[in-house]
Every structure is written in structure tokens, then in C-alpha cells.
Coordinates of N, CA, C and O in Angstrom, one line a residue:
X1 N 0.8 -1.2 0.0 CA 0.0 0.0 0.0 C 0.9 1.2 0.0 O 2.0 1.4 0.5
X2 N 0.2 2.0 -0.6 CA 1.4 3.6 -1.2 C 0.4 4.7 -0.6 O -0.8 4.9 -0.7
X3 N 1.3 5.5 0.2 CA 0.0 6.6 0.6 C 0.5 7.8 -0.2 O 1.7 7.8 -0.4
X4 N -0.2 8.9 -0.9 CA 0.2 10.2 -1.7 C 0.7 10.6 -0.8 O 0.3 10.6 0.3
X5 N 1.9 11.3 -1.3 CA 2.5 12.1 -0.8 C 2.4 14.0 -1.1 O 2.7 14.2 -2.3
X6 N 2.2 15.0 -0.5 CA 2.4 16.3 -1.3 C 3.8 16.3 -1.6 O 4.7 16.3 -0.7
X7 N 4.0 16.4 -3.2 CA 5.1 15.9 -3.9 C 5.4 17.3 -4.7 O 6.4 17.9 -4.9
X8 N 4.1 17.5 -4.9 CA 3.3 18.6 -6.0 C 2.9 19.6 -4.4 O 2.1 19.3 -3.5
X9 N 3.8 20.9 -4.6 CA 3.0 21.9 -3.4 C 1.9 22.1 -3.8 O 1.5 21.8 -4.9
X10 N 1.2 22.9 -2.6 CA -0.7 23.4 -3.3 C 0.3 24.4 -3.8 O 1.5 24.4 -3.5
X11 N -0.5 25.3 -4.8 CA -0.3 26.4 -5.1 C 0.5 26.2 -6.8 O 0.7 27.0 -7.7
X12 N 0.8 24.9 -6.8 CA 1.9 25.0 -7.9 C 0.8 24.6 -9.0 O -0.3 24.1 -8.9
X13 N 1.9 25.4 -10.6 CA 0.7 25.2 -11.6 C 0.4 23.8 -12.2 O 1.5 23.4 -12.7
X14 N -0.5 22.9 -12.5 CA -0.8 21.7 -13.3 C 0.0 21.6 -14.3 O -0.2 22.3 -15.3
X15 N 1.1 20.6 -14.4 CA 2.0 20.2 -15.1 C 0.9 19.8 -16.7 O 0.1 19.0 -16.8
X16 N 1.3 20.7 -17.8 CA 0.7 20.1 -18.8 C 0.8 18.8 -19.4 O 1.8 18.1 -19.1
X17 N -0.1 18.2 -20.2 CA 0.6 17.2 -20.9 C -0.3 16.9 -22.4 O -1.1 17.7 -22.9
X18 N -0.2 15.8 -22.9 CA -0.8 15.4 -24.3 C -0.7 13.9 -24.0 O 0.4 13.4 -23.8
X19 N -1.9 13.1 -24.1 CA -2.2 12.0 -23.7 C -3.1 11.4 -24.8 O -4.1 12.0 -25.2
X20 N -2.6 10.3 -25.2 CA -3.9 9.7 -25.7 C -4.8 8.6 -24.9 O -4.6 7.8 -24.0
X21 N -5.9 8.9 -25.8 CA -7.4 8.0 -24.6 C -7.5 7.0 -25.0 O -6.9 6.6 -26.0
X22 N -8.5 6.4 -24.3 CA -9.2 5.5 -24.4 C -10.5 5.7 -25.6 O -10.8 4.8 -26.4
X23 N -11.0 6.9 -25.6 CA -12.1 7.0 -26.4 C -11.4 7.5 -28.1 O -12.2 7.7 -29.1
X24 N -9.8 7.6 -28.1 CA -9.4 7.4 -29.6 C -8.7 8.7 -29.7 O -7.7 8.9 -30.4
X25 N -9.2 9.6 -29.0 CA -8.4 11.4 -29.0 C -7.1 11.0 -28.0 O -6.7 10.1 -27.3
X26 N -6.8 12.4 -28.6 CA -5.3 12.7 -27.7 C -6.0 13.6 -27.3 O -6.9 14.1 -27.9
X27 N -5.6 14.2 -25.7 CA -5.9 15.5 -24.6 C -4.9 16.0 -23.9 O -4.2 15.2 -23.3
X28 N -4.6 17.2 -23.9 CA -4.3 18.0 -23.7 C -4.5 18.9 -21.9 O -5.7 18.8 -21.6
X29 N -4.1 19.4 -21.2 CA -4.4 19.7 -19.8 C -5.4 20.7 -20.2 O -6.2 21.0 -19.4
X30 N -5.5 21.4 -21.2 CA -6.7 22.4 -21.4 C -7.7 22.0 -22.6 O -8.1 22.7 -23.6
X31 N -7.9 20.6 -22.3 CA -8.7 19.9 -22.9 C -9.8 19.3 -21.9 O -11.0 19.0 -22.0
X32 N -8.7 19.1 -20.8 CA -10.0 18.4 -19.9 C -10.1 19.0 -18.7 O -10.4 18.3 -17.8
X33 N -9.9 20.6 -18.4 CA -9.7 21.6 -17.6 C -11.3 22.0 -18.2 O -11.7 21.9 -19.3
X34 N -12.2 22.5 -16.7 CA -13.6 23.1 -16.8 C -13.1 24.2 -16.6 O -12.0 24.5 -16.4
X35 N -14.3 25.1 -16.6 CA -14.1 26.6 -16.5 C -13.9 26.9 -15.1 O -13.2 27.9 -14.9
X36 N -14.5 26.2 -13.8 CA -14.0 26.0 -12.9 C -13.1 25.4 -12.1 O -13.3 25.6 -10.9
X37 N -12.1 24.6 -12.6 CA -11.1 23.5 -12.3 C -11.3 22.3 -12.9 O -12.2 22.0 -13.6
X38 N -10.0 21.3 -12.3 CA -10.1 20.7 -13.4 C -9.7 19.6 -11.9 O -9.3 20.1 -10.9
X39 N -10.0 18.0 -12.0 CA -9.4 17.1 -11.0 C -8.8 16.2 -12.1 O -9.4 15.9 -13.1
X40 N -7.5 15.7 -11.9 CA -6.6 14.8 -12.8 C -6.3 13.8 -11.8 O -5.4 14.1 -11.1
X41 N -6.9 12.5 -11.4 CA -7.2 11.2 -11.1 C -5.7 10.3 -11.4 O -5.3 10.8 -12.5
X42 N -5.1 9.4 -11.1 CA -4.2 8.7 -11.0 C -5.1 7.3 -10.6 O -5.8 7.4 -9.6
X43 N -5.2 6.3 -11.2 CA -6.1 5.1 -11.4 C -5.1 4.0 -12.0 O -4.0 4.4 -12.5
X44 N -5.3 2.8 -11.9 CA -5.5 1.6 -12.7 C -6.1 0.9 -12.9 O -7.2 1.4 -12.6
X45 N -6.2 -0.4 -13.3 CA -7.4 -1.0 -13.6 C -7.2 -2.1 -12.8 O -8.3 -2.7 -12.7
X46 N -6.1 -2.8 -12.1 CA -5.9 -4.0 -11.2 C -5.9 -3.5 -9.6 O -5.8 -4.5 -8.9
X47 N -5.9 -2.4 -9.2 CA -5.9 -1.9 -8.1 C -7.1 -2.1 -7.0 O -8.2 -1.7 -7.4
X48 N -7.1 -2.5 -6.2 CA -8.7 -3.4 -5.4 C -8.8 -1.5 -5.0 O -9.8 -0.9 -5.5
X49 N -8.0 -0.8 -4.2 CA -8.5 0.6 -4.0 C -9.4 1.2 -5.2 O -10.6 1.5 -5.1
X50 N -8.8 1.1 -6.4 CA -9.5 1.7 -7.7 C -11.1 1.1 -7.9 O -12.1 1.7 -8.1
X51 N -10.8 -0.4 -7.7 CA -11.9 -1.0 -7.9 C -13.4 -0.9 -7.0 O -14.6 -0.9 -7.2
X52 N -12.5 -0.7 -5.8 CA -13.5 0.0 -4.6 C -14.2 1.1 -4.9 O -15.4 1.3 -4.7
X53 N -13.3 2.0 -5.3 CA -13.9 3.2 -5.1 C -14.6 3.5 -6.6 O -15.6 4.3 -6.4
X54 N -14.4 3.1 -8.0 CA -14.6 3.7 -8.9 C -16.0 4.4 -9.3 O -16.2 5.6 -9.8
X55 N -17.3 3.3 -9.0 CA -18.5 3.7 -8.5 C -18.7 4.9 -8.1 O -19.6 5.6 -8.6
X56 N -18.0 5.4 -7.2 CA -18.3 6.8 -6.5 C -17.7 7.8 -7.1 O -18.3 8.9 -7.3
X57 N -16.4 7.6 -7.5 CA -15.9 8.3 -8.0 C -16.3 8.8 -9.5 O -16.0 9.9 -9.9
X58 N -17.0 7.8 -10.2 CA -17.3 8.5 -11.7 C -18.7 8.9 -11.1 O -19.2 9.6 -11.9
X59 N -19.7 8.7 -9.9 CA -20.7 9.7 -9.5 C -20.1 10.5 -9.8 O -20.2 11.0 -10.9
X60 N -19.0 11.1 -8.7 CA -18.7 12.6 -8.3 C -18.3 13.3 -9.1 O -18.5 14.5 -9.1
X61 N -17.5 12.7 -10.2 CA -16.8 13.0 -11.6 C -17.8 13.6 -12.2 O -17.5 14.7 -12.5
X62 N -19.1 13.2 -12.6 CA -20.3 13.4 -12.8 C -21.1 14.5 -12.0 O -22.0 15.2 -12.6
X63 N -20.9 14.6 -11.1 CA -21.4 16.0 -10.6 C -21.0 17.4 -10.9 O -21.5 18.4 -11.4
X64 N -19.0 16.7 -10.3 CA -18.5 18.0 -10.6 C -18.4 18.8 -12.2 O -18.6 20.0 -12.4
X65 N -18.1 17.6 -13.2 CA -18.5 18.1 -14.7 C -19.4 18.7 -15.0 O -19.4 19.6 -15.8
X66 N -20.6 18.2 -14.3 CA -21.4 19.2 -14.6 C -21.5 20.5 -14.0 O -22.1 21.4 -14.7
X67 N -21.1 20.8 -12.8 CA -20.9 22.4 -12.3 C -19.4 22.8 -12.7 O -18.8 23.6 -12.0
X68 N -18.8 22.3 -14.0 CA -17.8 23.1 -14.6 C -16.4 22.8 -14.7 O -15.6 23.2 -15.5
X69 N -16.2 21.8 -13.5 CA -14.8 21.1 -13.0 C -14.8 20.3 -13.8 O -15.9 19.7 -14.0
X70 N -13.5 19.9 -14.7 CA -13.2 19.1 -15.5 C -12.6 17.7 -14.7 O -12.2 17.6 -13.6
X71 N -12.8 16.9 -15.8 CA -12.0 15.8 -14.9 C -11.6 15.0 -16.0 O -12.2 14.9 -17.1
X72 N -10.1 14.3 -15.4 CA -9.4 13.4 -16.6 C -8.9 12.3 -15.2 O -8.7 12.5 -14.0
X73 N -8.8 10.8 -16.0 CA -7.9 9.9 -15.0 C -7.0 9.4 -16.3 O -7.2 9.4 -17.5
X74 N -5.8 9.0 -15.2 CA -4.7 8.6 -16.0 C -4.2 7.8 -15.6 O -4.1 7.9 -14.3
X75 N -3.6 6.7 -16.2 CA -3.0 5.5 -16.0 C -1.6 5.8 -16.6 O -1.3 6.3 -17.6
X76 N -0.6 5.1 -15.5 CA 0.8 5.2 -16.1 C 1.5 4.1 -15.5 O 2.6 4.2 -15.0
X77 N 0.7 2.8 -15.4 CA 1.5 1.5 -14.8 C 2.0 1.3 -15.9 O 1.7 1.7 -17.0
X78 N 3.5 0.0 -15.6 CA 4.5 -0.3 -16.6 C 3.4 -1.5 -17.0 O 3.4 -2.5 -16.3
X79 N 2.7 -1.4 -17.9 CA 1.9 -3.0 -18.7 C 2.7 -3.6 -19.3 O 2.2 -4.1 -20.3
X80 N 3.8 -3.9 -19.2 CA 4.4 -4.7 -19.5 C 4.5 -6.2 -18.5 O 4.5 -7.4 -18.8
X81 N 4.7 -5.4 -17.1 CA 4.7 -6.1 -15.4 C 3.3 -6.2 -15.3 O 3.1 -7.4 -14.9
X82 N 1.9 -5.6 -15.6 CA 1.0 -5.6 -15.5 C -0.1 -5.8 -16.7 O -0.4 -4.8 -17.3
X83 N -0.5 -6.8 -17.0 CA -1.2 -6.6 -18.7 C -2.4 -5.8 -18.7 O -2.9 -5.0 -19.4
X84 N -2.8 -6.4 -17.3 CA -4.7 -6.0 -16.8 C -4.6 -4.3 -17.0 O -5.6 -3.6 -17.1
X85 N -3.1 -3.6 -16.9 CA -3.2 -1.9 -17.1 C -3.1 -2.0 -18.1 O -2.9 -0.7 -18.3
X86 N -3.0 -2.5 -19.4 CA -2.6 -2.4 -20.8 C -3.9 -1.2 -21.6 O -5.1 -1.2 -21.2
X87 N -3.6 -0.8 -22.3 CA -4.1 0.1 -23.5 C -5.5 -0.5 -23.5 O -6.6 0.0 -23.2
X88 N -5.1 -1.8 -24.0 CA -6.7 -2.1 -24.6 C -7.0 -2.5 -23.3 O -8.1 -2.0 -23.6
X89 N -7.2 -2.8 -22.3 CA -7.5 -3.2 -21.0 C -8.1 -2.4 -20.5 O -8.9 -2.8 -19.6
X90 N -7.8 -0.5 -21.1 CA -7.8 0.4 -20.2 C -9.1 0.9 -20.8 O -9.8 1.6 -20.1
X91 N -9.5 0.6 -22.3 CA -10.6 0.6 -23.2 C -11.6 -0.3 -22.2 O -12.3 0.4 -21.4
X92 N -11.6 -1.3 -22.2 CA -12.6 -2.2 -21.5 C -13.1 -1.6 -20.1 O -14.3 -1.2 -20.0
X93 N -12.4 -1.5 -19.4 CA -12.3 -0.8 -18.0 C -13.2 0.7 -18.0 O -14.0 1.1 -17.1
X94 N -12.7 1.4 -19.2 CA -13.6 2.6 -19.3 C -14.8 2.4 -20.0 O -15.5 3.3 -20.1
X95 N -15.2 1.4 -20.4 CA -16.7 1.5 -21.5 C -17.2 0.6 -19.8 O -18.4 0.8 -19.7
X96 N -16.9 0.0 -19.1 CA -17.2 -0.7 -17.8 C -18.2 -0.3 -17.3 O -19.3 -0.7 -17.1
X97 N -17.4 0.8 -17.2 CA -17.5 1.5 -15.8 C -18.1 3.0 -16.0 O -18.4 3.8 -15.1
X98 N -18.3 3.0 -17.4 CA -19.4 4.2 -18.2 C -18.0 5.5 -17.6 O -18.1 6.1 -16.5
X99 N -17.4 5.6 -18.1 CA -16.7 7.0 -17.9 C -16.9 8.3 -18.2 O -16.4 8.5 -19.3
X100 N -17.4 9.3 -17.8 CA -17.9 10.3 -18.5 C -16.9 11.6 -18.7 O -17.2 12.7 -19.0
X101 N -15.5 10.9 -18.4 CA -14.1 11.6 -18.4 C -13.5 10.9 -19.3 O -13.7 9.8 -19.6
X102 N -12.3 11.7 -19.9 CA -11.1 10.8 -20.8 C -10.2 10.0 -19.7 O -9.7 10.5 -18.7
X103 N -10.1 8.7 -20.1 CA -9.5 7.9 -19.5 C -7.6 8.2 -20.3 O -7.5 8.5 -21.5
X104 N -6.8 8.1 -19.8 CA -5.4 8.6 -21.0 C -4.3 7.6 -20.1 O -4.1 7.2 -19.0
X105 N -3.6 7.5 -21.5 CA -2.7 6.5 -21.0 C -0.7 7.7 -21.0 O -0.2 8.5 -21.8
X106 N -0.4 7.0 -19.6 CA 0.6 7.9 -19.6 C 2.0 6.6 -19.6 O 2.8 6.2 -18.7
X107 N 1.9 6.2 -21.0 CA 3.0 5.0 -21.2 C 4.5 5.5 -20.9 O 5.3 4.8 -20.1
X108 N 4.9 6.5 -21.3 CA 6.4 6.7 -20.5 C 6.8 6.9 -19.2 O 8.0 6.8 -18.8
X109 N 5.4 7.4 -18.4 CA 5.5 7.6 -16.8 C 5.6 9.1 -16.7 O 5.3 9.8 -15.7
X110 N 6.1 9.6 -17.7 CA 6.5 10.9 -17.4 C 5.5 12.4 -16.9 O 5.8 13.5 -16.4
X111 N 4.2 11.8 -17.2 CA 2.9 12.8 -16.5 C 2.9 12.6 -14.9 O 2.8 13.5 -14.0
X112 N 2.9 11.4 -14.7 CA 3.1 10.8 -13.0 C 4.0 11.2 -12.5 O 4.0 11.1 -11.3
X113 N 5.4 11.8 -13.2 CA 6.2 11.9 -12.2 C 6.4 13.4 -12.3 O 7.1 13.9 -11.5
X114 N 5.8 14.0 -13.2 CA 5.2 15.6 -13.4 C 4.9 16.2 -12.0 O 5.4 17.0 -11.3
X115 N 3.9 15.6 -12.0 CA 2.6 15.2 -10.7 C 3.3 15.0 -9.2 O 3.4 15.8 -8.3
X116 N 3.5 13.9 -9.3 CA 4.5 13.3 -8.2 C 3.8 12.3 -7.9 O 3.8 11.9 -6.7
X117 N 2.7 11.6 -9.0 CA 1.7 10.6 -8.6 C 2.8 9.5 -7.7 O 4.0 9.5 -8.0
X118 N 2.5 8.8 -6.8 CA 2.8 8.1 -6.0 C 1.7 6.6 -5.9 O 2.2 5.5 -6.0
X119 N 0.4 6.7 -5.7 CA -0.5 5.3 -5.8 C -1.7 5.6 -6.7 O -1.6 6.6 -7.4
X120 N -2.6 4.9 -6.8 CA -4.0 4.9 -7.3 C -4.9 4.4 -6.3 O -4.9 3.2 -6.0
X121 N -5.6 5.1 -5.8 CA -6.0 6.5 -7.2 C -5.6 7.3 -6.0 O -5.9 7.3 -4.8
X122 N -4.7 8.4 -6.9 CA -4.3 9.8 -6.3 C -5.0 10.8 -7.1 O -5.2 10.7 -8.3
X123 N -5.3 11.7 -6.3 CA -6.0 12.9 -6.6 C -5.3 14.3 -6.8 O -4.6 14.8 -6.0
X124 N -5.5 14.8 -7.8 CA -5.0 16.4 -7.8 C -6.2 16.9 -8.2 O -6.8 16.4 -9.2
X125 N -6.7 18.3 -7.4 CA -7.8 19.0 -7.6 C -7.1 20.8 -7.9 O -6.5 21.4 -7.0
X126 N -7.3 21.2 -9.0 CA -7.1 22.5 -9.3 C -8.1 23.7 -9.4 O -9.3 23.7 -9.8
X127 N -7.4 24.8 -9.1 CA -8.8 25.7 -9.2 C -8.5 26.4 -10.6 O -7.4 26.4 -11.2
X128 N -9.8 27.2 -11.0 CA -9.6 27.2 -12.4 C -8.7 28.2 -13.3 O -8.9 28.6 -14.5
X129 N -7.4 28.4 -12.2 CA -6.2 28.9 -12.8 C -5.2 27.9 -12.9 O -4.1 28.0 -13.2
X130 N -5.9 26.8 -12.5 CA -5.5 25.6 -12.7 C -3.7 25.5 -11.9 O -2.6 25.3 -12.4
X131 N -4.3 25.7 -10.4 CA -3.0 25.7 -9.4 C -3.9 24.8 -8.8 O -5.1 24.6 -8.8
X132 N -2.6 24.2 -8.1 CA -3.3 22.9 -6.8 C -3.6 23.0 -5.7 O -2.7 23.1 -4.9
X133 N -4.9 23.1 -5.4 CA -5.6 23.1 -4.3 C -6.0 22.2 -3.9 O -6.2 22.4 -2.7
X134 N -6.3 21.3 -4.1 CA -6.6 19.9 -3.1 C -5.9 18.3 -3.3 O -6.7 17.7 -4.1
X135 N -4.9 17.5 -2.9 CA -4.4 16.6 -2.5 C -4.9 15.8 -1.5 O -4.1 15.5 -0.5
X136 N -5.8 15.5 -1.5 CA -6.3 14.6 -0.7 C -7.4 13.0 -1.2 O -7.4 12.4 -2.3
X137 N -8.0 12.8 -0.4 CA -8.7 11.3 -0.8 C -9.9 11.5 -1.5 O -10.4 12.6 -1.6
X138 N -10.4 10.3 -1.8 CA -11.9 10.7 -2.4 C -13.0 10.7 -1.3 O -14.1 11.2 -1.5
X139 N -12.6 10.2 -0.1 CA -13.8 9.8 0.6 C -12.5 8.9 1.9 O -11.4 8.5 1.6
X140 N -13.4 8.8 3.2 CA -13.0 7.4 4.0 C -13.1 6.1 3.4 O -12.3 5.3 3.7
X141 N -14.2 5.8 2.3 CA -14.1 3.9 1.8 C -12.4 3.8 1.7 O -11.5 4.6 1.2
X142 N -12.4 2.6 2.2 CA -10.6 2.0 1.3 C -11.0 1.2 -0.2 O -11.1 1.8 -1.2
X143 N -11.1 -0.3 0.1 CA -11.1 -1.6 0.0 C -12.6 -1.7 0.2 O -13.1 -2.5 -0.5
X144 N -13.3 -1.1 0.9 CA -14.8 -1.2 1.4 C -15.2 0.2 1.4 O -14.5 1.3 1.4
X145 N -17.0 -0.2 1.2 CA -17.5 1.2 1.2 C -17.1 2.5 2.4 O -16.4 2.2 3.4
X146 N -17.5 3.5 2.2 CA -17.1 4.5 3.5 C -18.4 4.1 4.4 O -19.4 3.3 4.1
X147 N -18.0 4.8 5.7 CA -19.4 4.7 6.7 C -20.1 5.4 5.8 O -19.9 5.9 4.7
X148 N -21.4 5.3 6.8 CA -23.1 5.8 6.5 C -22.3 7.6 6.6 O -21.3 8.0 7.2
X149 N -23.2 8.1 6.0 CA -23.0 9.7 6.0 C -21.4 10.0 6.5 O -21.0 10.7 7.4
X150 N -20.7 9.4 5.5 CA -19.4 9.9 5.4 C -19.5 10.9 4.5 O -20.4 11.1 3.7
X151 N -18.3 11.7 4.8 CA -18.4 13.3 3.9 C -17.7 12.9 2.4 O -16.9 12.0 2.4
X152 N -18.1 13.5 1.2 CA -17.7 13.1 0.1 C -16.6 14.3 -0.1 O -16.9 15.2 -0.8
X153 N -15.3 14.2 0.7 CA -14.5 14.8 0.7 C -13.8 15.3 -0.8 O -14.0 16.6 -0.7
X154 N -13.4 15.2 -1.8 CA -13.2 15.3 -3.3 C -14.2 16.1 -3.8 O -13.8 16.6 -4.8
X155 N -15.3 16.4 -3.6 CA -16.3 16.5 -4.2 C -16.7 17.9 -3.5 O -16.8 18.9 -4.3
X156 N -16.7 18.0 -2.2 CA -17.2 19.0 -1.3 C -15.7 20.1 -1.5 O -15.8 21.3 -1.8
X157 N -14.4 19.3 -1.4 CA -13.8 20.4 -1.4 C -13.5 20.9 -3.0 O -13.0 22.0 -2.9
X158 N -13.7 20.6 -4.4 CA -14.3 20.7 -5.1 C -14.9 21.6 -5.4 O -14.6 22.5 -6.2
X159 N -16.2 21.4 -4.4 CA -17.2 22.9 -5.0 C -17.0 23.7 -4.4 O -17.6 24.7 -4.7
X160 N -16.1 23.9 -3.3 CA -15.7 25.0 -2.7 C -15.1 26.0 -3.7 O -15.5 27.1 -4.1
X161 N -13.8 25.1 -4.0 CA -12.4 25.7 -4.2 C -13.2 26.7 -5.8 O -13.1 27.9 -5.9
X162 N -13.9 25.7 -6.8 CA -14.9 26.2 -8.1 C -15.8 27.6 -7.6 O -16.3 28.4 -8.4
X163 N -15.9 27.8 -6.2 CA -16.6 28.8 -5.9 C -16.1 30.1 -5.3 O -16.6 31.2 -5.0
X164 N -14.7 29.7 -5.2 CA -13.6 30.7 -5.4 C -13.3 30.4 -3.3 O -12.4 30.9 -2.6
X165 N -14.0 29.6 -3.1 CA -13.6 29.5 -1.2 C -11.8 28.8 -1.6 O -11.1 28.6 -2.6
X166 N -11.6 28.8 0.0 CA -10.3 28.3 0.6 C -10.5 26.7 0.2 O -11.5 26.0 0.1
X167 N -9.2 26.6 0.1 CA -9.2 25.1 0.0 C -9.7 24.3 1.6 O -9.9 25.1 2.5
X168 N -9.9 23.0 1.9 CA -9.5 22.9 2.9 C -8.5 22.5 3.8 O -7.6 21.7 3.5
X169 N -8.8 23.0 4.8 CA -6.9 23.3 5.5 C -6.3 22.1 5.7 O -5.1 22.0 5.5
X170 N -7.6 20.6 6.1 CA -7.3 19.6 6.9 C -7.5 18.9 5.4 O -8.6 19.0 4.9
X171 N -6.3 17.9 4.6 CA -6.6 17.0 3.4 C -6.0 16.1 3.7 O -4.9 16.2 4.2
X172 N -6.9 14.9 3.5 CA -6.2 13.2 4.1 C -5.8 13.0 2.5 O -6.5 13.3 1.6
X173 N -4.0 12.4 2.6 CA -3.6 11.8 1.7 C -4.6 10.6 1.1 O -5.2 9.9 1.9
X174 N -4.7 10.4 -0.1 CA -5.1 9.3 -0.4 C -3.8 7.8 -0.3 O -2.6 7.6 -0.1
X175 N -5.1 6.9 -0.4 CA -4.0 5.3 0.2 C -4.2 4.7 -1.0 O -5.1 5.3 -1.8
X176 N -3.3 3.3 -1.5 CA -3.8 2.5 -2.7 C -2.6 2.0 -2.9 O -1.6 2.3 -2.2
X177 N -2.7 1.2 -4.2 CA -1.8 0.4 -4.5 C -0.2 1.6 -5.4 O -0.3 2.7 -6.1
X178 N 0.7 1.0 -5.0 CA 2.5 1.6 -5.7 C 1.8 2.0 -7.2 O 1.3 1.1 -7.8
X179 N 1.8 3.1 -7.6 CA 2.2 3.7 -9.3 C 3.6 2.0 -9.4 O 4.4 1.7 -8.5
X180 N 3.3 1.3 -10.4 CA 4.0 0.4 -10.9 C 5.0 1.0 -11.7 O 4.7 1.4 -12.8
X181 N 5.8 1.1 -11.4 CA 7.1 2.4 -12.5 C 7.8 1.0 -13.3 O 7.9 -0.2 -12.9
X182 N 8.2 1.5 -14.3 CA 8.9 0.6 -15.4 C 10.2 0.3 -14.4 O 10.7 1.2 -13.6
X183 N 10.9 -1.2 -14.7 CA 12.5 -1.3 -14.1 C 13.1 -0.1 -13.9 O 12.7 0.9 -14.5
X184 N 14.0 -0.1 -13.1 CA 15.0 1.1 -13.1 C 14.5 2.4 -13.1 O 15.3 3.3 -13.1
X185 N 13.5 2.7 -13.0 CA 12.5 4.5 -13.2 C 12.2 4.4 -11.8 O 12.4 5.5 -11.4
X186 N 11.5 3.4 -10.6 CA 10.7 3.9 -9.6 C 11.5 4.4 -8.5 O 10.9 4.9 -7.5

């Protein structure tokens, strides 16, 4: 288990990049940036964390898109060590799981380590000058759902930051499985 680390300070600007998806385009960081921020997701597709939480998270993905926050997830495991993160794998995974975000594959590592991604799923939430304001989890679920009326932390701090409030002060790292880095790179 890998917990995020702030690798990436708040305040610092969203590392650009050009990715190609799952749904056949290449994107761009001001492709999947909303007029209000944008959240760039760190995921795989073999991760029991990922798998736990995904459900909720393409809810919230789904909320926040629609009040303006963009959202992209990205995969950058070595699929060569892992097949189940492979290209076309990552196709299956997203028509799954109905994604209503570009899924992008980050085969050299080099966006993750932009980032300072560390597990899946790590979170980066930006406000819509697209600086980082929120590093933290999606929620308490791990492995299992969250308690009853747990706060949908990602989501709440989200519509704040979109509404021009403070980030919040208190952000729990997110937990999950090691970013799988190619030989010799991790």
C-alpha cells in the first residue's frame, strides 16, 4: 500500500501534458480543464483501491462536470509487469465502468512523475487557474465502502475551491496500491 505524498505543493501550476485516450483522441491539460477546475485522477485498472472506489468516483466525476470542473484519469502503470493496465484493457475498463471523463494513458511515466503521482488513485484537484488546491482522498471507503454519512470529501472540497472559497486546511492523503514504475525508473 502507497499513501500520496504532497510531492506537487498546493499552489503549484498543473503540469501540462498530451495523452492519448481511451475513447481514440489525444488531450491535452486544457482539454479536460472546466471553467471551474479541473481534478486529474491517478487510477489503474488492477488496483482493489481503484476498484472499490470507482463507483463513486465516476458519481462525483459526474457532478463536478457538470458544475464546470473538468475531470481526466490517468494510467501510467509499466503494462508490460501488469497486462490488466494495458491500452486495450484500459478501453474495457472505461466503456465498464461508463466513464464520463477521458481515460489517457501515460506509457512513458513521465505525467506521474510531473505530478509526483505516488498510488491509485491519487487525486489532484485544481482551481480554475489551474493551481493545486486539493491533495487529498476521495472519501474514507478503502477496500470497502465509506461509513453511513461519510463526507464526500473530493467532491465537497471541489465545489468550494470552483466557488472561489479556501481550499480545505485539513486533506487526508489518499492510500492504494504503488504507481508500478517501469525497471530502473521507480
Amino acid at each position: 500500500m502507497a499513501v500520496g505524498q504532497m510531492e506537487m505543493a498546493l499552489g503549484a501550476r498543473a503540469p501540462d501534458f498530451r495523452l492519448p485516450a481511451t475513447d481514440g483522441r489525444t488531450y491535452a491539460l486544457k482539454d479536460v480543464a472546466g471553467e471551474n477546475g479541473a481534478v486529474i485522477v491517478f487510477i489503474c485498472n488492477h488496483c482493489p483501491y481503484v476498484k472499490a472506489v470507482i463507483g463513486r468516483l465516476t458519481a462525483d466525476a459526474r457532478a463536478l462536470m457538470a458544475e464546470g470542473v473538468g475531470f481526466a484519469a490517468i494510467s501510467s502503470n509499466d503494462a508490460a509487469s501488469y497486462p490488466e493496465d494495458s491500452f486495450p484493457k484500459m478501453r474495457e475498463f472505461a466503456v465498464a465502468h461508463d466513464f464520463p471523463f477521458p481515460y489517457l494513458h501515460d506509457e512513458t511515466q513521465a505525467v506521474a512523475r510531473a505530478y509526483g503521482a505516488v498510488c491509485t488513485p491519487d487525486f489532484f484537484g485544481f482551481d480554475r487557474d489551474l493551481k493545486l488546491k486539493y491533495r487529498g482522498h476521495l472519501d474514507e471507503g478503502r477496500t470497502t465502502p465509506p461509513p453511513p454519512n461519510a463526507r464526500r470529501e473530493l467532491l465537497e472540497a471541489m465545489r468550494a475551491i470552483a466557488a472561489g472559497a479556501p481550499a480545505p486546511a485539513t486533506q487526508v492523503p489518499s492510500i492504494g496500491c504503488s504507481i508500478k514504475w517501469k525497471a530502473g525508473r521507480g
